Each structure stands twice: as structure tokens, then as C-alpha cells.
Short mmCIF file of C-alpha atoms and ligand atoms in Angstrom, two decimals:
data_model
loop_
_atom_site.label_atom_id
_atom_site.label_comp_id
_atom_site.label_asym_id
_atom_site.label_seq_id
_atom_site.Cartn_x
_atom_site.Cartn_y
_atom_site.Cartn_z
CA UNK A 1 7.68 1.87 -21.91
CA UNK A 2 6.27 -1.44 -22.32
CA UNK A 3 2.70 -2.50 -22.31
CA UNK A 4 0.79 -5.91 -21.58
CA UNK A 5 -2.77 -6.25 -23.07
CA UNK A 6 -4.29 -9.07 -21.31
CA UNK A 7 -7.84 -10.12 -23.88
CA UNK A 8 -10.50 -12.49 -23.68
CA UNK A 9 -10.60 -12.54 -20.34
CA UNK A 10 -13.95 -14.58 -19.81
CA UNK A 11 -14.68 -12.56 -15.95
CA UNK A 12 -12.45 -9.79 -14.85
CA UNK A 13 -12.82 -9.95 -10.84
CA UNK A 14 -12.58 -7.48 -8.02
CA UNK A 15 -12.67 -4.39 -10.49
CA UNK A 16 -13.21 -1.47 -8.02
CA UNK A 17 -12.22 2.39 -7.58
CA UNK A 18 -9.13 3.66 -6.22
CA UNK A 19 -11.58 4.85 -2.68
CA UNK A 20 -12.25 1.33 -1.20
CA UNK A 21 -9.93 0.52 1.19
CA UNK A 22 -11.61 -2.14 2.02
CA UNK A 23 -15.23 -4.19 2.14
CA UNK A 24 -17.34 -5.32 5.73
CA UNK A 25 -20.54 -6.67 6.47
CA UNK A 26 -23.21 -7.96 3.38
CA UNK A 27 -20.88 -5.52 0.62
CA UNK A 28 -18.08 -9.02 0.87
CA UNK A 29 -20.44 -11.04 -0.40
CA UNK A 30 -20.11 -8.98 -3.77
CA UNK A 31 -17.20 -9.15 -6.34
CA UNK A 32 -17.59 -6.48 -9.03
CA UNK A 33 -16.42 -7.80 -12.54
CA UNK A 34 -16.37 -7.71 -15.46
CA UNK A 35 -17.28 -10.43 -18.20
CA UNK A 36 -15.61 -10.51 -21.75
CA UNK A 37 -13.25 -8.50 -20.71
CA UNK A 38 -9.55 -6.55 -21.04
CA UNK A 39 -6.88 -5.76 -19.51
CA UNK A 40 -3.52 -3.32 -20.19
CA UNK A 41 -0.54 -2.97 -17.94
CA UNK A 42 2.09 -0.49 -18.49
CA UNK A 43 4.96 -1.43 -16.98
CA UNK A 44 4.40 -2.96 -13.48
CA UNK A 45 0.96 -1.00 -13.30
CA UNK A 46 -2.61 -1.65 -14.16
CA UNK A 47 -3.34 1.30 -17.07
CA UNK A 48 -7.01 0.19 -17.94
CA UNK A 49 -9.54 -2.41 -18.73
CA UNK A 50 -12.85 -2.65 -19.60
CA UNK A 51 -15.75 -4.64 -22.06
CA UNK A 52 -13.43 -6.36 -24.97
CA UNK A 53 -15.50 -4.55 -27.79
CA UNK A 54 -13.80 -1.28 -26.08
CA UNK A 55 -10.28 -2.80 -26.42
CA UNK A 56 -7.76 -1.14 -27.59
CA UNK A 57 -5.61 -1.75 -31.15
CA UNK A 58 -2.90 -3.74 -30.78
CA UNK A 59 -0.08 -1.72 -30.93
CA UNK A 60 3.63 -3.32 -32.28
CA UNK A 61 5.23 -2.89 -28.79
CA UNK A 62 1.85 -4.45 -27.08
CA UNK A 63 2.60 -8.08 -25.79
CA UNK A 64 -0.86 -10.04 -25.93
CA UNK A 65 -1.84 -12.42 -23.57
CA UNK A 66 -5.37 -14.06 -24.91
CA UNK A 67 -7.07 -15.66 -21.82
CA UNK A 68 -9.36 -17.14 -23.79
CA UNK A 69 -12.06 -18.55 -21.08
CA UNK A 70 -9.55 -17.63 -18.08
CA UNK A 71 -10.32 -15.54 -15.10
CA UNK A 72 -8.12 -12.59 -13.76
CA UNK A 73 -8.39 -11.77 -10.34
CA UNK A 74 -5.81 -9.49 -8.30
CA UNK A 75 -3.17 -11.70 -6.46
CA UNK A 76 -3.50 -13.15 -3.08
CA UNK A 77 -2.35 -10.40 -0.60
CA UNK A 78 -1.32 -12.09 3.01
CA UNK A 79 -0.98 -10.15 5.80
CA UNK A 80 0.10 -12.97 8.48
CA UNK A 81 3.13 -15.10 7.75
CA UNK A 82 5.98 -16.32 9.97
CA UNK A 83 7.89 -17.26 6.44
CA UNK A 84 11.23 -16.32 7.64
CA UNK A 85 12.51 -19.46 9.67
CA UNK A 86 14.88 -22.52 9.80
CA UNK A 87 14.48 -26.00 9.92
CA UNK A 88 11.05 -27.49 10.60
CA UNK A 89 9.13 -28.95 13.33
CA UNK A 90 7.60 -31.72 11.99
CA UNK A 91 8.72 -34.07 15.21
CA UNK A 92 5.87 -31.88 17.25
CA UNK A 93 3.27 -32.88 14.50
CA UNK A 94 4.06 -36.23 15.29
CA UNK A 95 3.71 -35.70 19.03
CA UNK A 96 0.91 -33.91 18.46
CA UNK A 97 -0.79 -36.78 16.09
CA UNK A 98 -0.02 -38.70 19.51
CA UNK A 99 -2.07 -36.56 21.75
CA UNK A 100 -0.19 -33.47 22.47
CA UNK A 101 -1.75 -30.03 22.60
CA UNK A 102 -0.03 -27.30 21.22
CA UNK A 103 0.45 -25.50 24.50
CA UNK A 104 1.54 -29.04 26.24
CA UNK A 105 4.80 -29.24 23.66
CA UNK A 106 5.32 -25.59 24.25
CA UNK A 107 5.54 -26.10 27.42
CA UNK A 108 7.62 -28.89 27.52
CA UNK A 109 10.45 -27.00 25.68
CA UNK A 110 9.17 -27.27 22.02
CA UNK A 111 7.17 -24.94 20.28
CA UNK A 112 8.82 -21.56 19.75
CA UNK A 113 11.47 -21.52 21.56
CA UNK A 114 12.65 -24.55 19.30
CA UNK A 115 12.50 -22.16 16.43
CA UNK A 116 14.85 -20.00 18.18
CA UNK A 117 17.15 -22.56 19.24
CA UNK A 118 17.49 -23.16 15.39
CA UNK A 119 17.31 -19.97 14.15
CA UNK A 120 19.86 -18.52 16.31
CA UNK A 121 22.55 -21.83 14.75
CA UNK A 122 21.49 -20.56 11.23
CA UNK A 123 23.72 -18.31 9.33
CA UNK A 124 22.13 -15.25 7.52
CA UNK A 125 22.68 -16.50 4.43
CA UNK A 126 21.31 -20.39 4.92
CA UNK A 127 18.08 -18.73 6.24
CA UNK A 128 17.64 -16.65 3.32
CA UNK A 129 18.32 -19.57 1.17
CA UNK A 130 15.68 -22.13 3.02
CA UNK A 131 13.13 -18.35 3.29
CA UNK A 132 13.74 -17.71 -0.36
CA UNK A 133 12.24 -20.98 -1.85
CA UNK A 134 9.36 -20.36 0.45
CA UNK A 135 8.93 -17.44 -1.00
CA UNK A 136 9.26 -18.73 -4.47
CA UNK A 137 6.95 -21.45 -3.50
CA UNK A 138 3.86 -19.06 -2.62
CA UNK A 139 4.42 -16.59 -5.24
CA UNK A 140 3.74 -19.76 -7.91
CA UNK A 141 0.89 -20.18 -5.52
CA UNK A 142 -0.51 -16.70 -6.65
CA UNK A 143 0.49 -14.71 -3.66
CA UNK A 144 1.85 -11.35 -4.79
CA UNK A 145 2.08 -9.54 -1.41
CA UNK A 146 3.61 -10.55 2.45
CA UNK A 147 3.56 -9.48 5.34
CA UNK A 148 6.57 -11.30 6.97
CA UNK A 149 6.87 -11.47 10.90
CA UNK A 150 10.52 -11.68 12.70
CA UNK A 151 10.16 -13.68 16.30
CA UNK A 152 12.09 -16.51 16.00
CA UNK A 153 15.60 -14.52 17.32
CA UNK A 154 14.44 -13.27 20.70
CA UNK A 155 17.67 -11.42 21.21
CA UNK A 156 19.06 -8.46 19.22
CA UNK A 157 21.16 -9.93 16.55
CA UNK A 158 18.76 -12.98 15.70
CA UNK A 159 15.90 -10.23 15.50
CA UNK A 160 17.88 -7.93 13.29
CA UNK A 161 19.55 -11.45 11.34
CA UNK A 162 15.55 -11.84 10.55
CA UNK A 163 14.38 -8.44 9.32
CA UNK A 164 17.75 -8.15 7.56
CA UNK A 165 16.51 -11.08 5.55
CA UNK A 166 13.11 -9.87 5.52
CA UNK A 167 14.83 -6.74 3.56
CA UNK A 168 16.64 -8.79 1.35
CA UNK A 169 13.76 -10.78 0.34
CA UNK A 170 11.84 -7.73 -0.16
CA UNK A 171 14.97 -6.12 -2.57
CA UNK A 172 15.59 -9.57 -4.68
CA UNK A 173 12.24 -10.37 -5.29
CA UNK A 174 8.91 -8.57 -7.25
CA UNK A 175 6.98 -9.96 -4.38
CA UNK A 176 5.44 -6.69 -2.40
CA UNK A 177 7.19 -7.38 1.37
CA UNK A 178 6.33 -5.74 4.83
CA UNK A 179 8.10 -6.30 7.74
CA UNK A 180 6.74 -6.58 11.19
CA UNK A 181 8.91 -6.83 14.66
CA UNK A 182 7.83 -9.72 16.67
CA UNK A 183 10.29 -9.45 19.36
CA UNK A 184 7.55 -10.15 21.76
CA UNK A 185 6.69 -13.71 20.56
CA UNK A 186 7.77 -15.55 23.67
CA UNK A 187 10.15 -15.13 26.51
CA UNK A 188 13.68 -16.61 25.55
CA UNK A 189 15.47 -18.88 28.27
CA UNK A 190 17.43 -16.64 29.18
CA UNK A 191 14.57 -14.53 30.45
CA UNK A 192 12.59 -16.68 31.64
CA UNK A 193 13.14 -15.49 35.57
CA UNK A 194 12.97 -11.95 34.72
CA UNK A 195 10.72 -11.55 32.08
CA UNK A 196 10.16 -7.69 32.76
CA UNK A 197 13.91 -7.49 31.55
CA UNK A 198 12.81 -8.72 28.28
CA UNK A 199 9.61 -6.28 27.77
CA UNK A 200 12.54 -3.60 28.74
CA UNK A 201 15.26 -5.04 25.61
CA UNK A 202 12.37 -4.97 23.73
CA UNK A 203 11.13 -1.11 24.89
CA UNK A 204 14.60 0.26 24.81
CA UNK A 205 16.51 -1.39 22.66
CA UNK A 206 15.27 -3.94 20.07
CA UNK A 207 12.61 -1.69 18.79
CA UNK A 208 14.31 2.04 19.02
CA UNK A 209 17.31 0.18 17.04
CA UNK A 210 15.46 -1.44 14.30
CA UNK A 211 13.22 1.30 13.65
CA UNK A 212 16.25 3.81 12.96
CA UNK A 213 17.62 1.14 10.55
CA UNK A 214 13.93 1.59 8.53
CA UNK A 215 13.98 -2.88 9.18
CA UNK A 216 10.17 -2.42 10.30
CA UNK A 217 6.88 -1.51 9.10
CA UNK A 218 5.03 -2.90 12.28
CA UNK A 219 5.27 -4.32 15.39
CA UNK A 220 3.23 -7.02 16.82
CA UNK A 221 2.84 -8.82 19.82
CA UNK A 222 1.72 -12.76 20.88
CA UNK A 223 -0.91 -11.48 23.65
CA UNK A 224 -1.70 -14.50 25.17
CA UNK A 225 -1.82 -16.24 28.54
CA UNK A 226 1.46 -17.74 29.35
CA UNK A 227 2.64 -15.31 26.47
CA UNK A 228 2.77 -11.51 26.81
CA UNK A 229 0.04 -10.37 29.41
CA UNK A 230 -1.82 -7.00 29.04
CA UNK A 231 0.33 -4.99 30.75
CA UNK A 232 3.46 -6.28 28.93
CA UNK A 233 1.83 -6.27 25.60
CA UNK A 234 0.84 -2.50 26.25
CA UNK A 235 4.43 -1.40 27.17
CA UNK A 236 5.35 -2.95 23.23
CA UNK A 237 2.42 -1.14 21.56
CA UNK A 238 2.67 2.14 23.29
CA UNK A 239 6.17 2.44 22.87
CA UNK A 240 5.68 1.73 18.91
CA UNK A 241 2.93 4.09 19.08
CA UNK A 242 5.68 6.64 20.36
CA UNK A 243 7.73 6.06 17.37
CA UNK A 244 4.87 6.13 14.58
CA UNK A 245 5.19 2.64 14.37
CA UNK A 246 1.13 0.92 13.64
CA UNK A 247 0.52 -2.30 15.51
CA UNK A 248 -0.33 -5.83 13.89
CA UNK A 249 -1.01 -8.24 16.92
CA UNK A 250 -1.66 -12.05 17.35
CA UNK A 251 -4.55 -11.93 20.11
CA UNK A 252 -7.16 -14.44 21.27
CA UNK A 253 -6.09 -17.37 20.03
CA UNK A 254 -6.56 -19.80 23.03
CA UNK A 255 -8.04 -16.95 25.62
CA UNK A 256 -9.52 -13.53 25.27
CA UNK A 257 -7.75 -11.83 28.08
CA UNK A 258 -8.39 -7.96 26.40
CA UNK A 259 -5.88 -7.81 23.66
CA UNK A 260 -8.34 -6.83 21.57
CA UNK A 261 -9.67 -4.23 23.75
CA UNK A 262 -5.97 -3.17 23.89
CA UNK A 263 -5.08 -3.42 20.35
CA UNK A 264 -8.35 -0.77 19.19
CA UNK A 265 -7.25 1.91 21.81
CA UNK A 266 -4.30 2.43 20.45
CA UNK A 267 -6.07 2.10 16.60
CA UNK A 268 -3.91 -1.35 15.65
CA UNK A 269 -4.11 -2.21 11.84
CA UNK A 270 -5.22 -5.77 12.35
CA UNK A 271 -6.34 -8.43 15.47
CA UNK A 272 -4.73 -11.71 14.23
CA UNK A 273 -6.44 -15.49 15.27
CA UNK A 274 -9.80 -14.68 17.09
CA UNK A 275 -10.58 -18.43 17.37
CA UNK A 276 -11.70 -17.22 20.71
CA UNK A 277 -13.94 -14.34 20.52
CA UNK A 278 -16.53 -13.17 22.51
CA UNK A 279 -19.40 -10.42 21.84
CA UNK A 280 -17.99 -8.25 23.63
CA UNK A 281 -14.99 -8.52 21.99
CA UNK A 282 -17.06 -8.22 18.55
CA UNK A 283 -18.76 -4.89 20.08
CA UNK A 284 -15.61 -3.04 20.59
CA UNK A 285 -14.28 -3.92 17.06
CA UNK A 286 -17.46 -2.48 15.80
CA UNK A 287 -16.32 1.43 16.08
CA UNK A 288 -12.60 1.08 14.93
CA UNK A 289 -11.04 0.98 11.78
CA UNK A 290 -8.93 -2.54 13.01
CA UNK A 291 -9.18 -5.37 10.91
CA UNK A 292 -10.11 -8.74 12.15
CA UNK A 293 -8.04 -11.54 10.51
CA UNK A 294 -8.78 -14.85 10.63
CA UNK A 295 -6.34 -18.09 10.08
CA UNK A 296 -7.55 -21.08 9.30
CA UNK A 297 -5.23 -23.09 8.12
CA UNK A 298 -3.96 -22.92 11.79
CA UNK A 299 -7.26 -24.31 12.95
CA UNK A 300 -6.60 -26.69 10.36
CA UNK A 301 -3.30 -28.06 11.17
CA UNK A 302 -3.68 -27.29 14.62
CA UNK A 303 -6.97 -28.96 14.75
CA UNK A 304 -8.34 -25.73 17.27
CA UNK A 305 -11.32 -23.81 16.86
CA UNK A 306 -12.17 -21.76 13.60
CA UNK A 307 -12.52 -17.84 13.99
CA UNK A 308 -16.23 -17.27 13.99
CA UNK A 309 -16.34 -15.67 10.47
CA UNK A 310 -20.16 -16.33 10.29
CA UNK A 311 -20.89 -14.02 13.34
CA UNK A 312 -18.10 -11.27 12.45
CA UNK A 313 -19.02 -10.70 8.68
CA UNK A 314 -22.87 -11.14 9.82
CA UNK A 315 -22.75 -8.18 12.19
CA UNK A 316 -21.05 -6.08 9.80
CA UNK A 317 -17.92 -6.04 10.27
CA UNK A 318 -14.79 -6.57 7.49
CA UNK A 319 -12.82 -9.96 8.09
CA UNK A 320 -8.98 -10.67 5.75
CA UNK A 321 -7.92 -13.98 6.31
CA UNK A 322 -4.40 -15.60 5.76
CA UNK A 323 -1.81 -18.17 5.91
CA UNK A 324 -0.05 -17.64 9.50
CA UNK A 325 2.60 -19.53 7.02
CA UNK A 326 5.13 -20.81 10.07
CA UNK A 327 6.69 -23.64 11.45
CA UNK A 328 4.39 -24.32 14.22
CA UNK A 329 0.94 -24.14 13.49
CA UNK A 330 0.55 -23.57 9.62
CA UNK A 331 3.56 -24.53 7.44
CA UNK A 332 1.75 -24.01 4.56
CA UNK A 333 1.33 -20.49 2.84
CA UNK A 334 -0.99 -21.84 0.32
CA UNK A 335 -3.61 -18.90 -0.22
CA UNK A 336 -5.70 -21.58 -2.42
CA UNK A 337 -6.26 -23.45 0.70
CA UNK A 338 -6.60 -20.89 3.25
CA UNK A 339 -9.45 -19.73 0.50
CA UNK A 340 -11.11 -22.94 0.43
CA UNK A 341 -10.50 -23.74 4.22
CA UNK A 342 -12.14 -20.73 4.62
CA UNK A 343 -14.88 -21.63 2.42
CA UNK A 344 -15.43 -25.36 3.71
CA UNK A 345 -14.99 -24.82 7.70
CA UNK A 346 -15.69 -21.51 8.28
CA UNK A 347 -19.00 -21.00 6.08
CA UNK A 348 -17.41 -17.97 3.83
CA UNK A 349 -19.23 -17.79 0.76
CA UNK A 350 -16.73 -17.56 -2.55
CA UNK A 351 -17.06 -13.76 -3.02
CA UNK A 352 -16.52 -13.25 0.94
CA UNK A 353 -12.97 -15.32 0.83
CA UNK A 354 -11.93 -13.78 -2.44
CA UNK A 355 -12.67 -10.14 -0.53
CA UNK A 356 -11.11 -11.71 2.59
CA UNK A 357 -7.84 -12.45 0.63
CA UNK A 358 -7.38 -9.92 -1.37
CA UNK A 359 -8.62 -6.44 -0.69
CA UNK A 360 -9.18 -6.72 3.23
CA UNK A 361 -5.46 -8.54 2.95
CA UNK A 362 -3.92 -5.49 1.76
CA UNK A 363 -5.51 -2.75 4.08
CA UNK A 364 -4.36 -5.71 6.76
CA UNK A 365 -0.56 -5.33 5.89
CA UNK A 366 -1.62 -0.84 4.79
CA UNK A 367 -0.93 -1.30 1.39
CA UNK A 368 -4.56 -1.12 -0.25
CA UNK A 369 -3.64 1.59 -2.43
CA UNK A 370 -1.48 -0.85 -4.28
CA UNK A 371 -2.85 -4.13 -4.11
CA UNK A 372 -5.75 -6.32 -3.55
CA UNK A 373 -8.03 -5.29 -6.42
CA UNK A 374 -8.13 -4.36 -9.70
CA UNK A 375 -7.84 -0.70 -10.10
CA UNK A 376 -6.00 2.32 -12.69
CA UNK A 377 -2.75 2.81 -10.77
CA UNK A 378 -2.38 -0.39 -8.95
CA UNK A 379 0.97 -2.55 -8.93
CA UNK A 380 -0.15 -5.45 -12.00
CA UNK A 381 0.20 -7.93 -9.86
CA UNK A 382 -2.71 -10.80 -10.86
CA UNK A 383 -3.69 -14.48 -11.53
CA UNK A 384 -5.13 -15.61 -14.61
CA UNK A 385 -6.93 -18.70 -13.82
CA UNK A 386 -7.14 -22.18 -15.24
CA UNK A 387 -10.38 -22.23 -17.64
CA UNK A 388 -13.26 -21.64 -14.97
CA UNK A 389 -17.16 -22.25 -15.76
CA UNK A 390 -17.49 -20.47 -12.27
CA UNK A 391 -15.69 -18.35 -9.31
CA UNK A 392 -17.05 -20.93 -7.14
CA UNK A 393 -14.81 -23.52 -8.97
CA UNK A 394 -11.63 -21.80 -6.98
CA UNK A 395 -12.41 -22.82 -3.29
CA UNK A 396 -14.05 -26.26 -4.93
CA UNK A 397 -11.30 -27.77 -6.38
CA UNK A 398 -9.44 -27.47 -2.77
CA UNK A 399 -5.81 -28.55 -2.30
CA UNK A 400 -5.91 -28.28 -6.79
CA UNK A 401 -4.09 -24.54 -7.45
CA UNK A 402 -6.61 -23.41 -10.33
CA UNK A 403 -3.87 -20.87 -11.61
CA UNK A 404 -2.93 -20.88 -15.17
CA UNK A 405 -0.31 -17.89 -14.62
CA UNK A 406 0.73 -14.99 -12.22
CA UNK A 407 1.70 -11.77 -13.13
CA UNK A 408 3.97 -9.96 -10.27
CA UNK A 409 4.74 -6.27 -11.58
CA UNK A 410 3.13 -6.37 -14.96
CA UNK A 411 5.45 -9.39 -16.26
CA UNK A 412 4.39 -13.35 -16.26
CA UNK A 413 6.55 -15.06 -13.46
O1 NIG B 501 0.51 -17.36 14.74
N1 NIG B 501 0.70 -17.97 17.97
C1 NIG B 501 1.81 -17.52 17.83
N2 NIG B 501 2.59 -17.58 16.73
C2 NIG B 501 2.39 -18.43 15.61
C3 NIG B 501 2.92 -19.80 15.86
C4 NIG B 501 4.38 -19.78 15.88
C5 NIG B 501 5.02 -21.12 16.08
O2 NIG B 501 4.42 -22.06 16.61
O3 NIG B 501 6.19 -21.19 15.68
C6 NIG B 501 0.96 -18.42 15.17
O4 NIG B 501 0.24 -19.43 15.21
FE1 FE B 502 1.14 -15.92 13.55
#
């Protein structure tokens, strides 16, 4: 048995009972703390905390952290990222800088399928290697959950080559991991005459196959014109329905052609992008227990519309947001600056980013039972800050990490 007593802390954040799931509407704008506080882990779990003058004694086998005018906060939980990849596209950020859309390069050839291309010349091992430091890389950056996508194989042993790696990342590191199959992500080359043949690999094969290897937690889908159309996309999610499998799906990013419509009947966890959303689209939302997600560092880098987080959060509904870390149109899986981002361009107030990336993250990738806040029972994993007058001070000091320390599994990384 070993025990962490964290003391000091100067605000203990997101302190909540073991029944929210997560937080919508006005209740995001609200981050229950605690000031002057503690905090004790045993072993990789949160034990208790509370006001310091209710701390407990010191024991011998107690190791002390004193955050002496630090925050603690539960770690960033993101529940969108396209980690897993190889190589880097940074020649279609040039073109783009030159006047390309996104869509225009994709269409020319780039874009995705250039992923693949690469991908599919990578060897399991070199794409764990180049995946791993990623993952390294955001977990200094105070992420202490994933959701990790495959999609960049497009054929059945590049697709299982990613969620094998997926798995391995998940087994070598304290990082929580869940996997999602993004077979449908776009049409490979080979397919691109009979694309119905692909929706079929995908029905009959890819999926069936992975799922009896236990390689996937979800399935998602890139619903989008030129992409996966209704129909297609519907094939993908009712066939993972079939097998118990919950969908996760990337939908109105450039059009809203239904996906979202599509996604609630059959009761998906999340609706990823939503830079394109219209009030009908926000209506059916309303009675489901689907999470919108919003990704704006995509916006960002792609320079696109933001998701209209004003008008979801403001008619009640819940909204996570995160990286869309990838080689295409975020590759960045800094949680700081998705926070701020969100902050600065999409009008989220401090408390209602915080919420976004922690709590609602975790019901967005079904694992808010173990994550996102701080709670008796939960996995320990947590930021202490740098010393903070304010909360506000953490989407301020944008593109500046204020993290003093992360804690993944009750020990300091
Ligand atoms: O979420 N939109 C589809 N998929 C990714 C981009 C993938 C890529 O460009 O490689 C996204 O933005
Ligand atoms: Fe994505």
C-alpha cells in the first residue's frame, strides 16, 4: 500500500460526486472546489480530500507533496485524437499558406490518403516509436486520458497494424487509452470505383475481425460530403450497433448532410467538429444523451469556422472539446491550447473549458467513472499547477503550459 498526501493546495478544482457523468447548459459555468485544501491517493486512486485543517497525520509511509499556492485540477481527458500516424504533412501547410483549401489538396491526392500512403510503408514498430513520443509529449502536457482513432490503414492489416499499436500504447504506458475503428475515414485508391465494396470490407470484415480481437472500444465514421454519405455511414454504425459496439463520429465539419440526425438514432456517444451546425441540428441533440464535441484547434490550424459553443452551451446543452491531435488539420495535442483556443475564439468562459476538457471529455471517450474530476474512487490522475492567483490565469497565459507537475496513477510523471 502506498499513499500520496498532496497539502497546501491553494484551490482544489472540479471536486464533485461519483453521480455526475457529466455537466450542460448554465451548471459548466461552475467548478466546485475547494480552497486550502488536501489531497490523499492510495495507490493509483483518489482516497480523500478535503479543508487542510481536516488533514490527516502524516503517516511514515505517506509521501508529501506541499503545493504550497498550486492548483490541482483532474487531468485533461481527450476524447478526439488521430495520434497514431507516420510522417507529417507539413508540405500541405505550406500549400495551404499559399491558398489551398483543405478539401482542394484532398482532392488533389493529398490529405488522407497521403497518411495512408505513409502509414501503410511504416513498420509496426517505427510507428509506435514516432506514436510513443507523441504520447509522451501530451502526457507532460497534462493529458492523462486518449481516445486514439485508427484510419490511416484503409485496408485490413494497416487498420489492425494501428489498433495493435493503439493496444500497445495503452499496455506500456499509465496514460488511460481507448481505441476507436476509423476504417471509414476515406475511400482508399483502390476503391475508389467501387466504393460500396469498401462499406462491405468494412461491414464484414474489418469490423467483425477487430472486434473479436477486443482492438476496439468504438467505431466512428468521417460523415461528410465527398466522404461517407448517409447511407454508407449508417451501414458502419448499424452494423457496430449489432455487435455492442457505441459510435464516436466526425460529422458536420464542412456540411450538415444528417449525420447528426443519424448518429442520435442509434444513441452515438459523441458528434465530433460541428463547425457547421444548424438549429435543427441543435434541436435533435436536445433529447439524447450524445455529446457534442467541439475542436478548435482544427479551426485554428485549419483556419475554418469555430463550432458555435456560444449557442450550444446557451441552449442547454453539454459541449467536451479536444485536440483532433492528427496530421492534417491539428498536429498539436496540446490540451492548454485547445483550452485557451477555446476560451479566446469560441467565447467559453474558464470554468466552461475546464468542464469541457475534463469531465464532458471523459463521458466523450465512456470513461467518467474514472476520470475527469476529482472524486473518492477515481484513477489519481491530476495537474498541480504553476503558482496561480486565478483559474482564469490557465487559458490567459495561452501557448505558456501553467503545469508545475502531473500525476498519472497516483505517482509524479
Ligand atoms: O478530424 N476530418 C477528418 N479527419 C481528421 C483529419 C484527418 C487528416 O487530415 O489527416 C479531422 O480533422
Ligand atoms: Fe478527427
Amino acid at each position: 500500500m502506498s499513499f500520496t498526501l498532496l497539502i497546501n493546495i491553494k484551490k482544489l478544482l472540479q471536486v464533485r460526486d461519483s453521480n455526475v457523468q457529466y455537466v450542460s447548459g448554465k451548471d459548466m459555468g461552475i467548478i466546485p472546489s475547494i480552497n486550502n485544501a488536501y489531497l490523499l491517493l492510495e495507490n493509483s486512486f483518489i482516497k480523500e480530500f478535503g479543508e487542510m485543517e481536516n488533514c490527516p497525520k502524516k503517516l511514515d509511509n505517506f509521501k508529501v507533496i506541499d503545493c504550497n499556492g498550486q492548483m490541482v485540477l483532474p487531468s485533461w481527458c481527450d476524447s478526439h485524437t488521430h495520434i497514431v500516424y507516420s510522417g507529417n504533412r507539413s508540405k500541405e501547410f505550406i500549400d495551404r499558406i499559399k491558398g489551398l483549401s483543405y478539401t482542394e489538396i484532398a482532392n488533389n491526392g493529398g490529405g488522407i490518403l497521403n497518411s495512408v500512403e505513409i502509414l501503410r510503408n511504416t513498420s509496426k514498430k517505427d510507428l509506435l516509436e514516432q506514436s510513443l513520443e507523441r504520447v509522451h509529449n501530451v502526457i507532460k502536457q497534462g493529458t492523462g486520458a486518449i481516445e486514439i482513432k485508427s484510419g490511416y490503414g484503409l485496408n485490413i492489416d494497416s487498420e489492425k497494424k494501428m489498433l495493435e499499436v493503439i493496444s500497445e500504447i495503452n499496455k506500456s504506458t499509465e496514460i488511460i487509452v481507448k481505441s476507436t475503428f476509423l476504417g471509414a475515414h476515406a475511400f482508399p485508391k483502390e476503391f475508389s470505383k467501387n466504393k460500396h465494396q469498401y462499406v462491405d470490407l468494412i461491414i464484414n470484415n474489418m469490423l467483425p475481425e477487430f472486434h473479436k480481437l477486443q482492438l476496439i472500444n468504438y467505431v466512428d465514421v468521417f460523415c461528410e460530403k465527398g466522404y461517407f454519405d448517409l447511407s454508407q455511414s449508417e451501414k458502419i454504425i448499424s452494423k457496430a450497433q449489432e455487435l455492442g459496439i457505441q459510435t464516436k463520429i466526425h460529422v458536420n465539419q464542412f456540411n450538415s448532410i444528417g449525420g447528426i440526425k443519424l448518429a442520435v438514432k442509434y444513441n452515438a456517444l459523441s458528434v465530433d467538429h460541428l463547425e457547421v451546425l444548424n438549429d435543427k441540428d441543435l434541436e435533435i441533440l436536445k433529447n439524447s444523451s450524445t455529446m457534442p464535441v467541439a475542436l478548435p484547434t482544427c479551426s485554428y490550424f485549419l483556419g475554418i469556422n469555430y463550432t458555435p459553443a456560444r449557442k450550444i452551451i446557451d441552449s442547454g446543452l453539454p459541449l467536451a472539446i479536444a485536440s483532433d491531435y492528427n496530421p492534417g488539420s491539428s498536429p498539436s495535442g496540446n490540451m492548454n491550447f485547445v483550452v485557451s483556443t477555446a476560451c479566446i475564439k469560441m467565447k467559453m468562459t474558464t470554468e466552461e473549458a475546464i468542464n469541457a476538457a475534463t469531465i464532458n471529455g471523459a463521458y466523450s471517450m465512456g470513461i467518467s467513472d474514472k476520470a475527469g474530476s476529482i472524486t473518492i474512487g477515481k484513477i489519481a490522475n491530476l495537474i498541480i499547477t504553476d503558482k496561480l492567483n486565478s483559474i482564469d490565469e490557465i487559458p490567459y497565459s495561452f501557448g505558456c503550459d501553467k503545469i508545475s507537475k502531473v500525476i498519472l496513477a497516483g505517482a509524479i510523471v
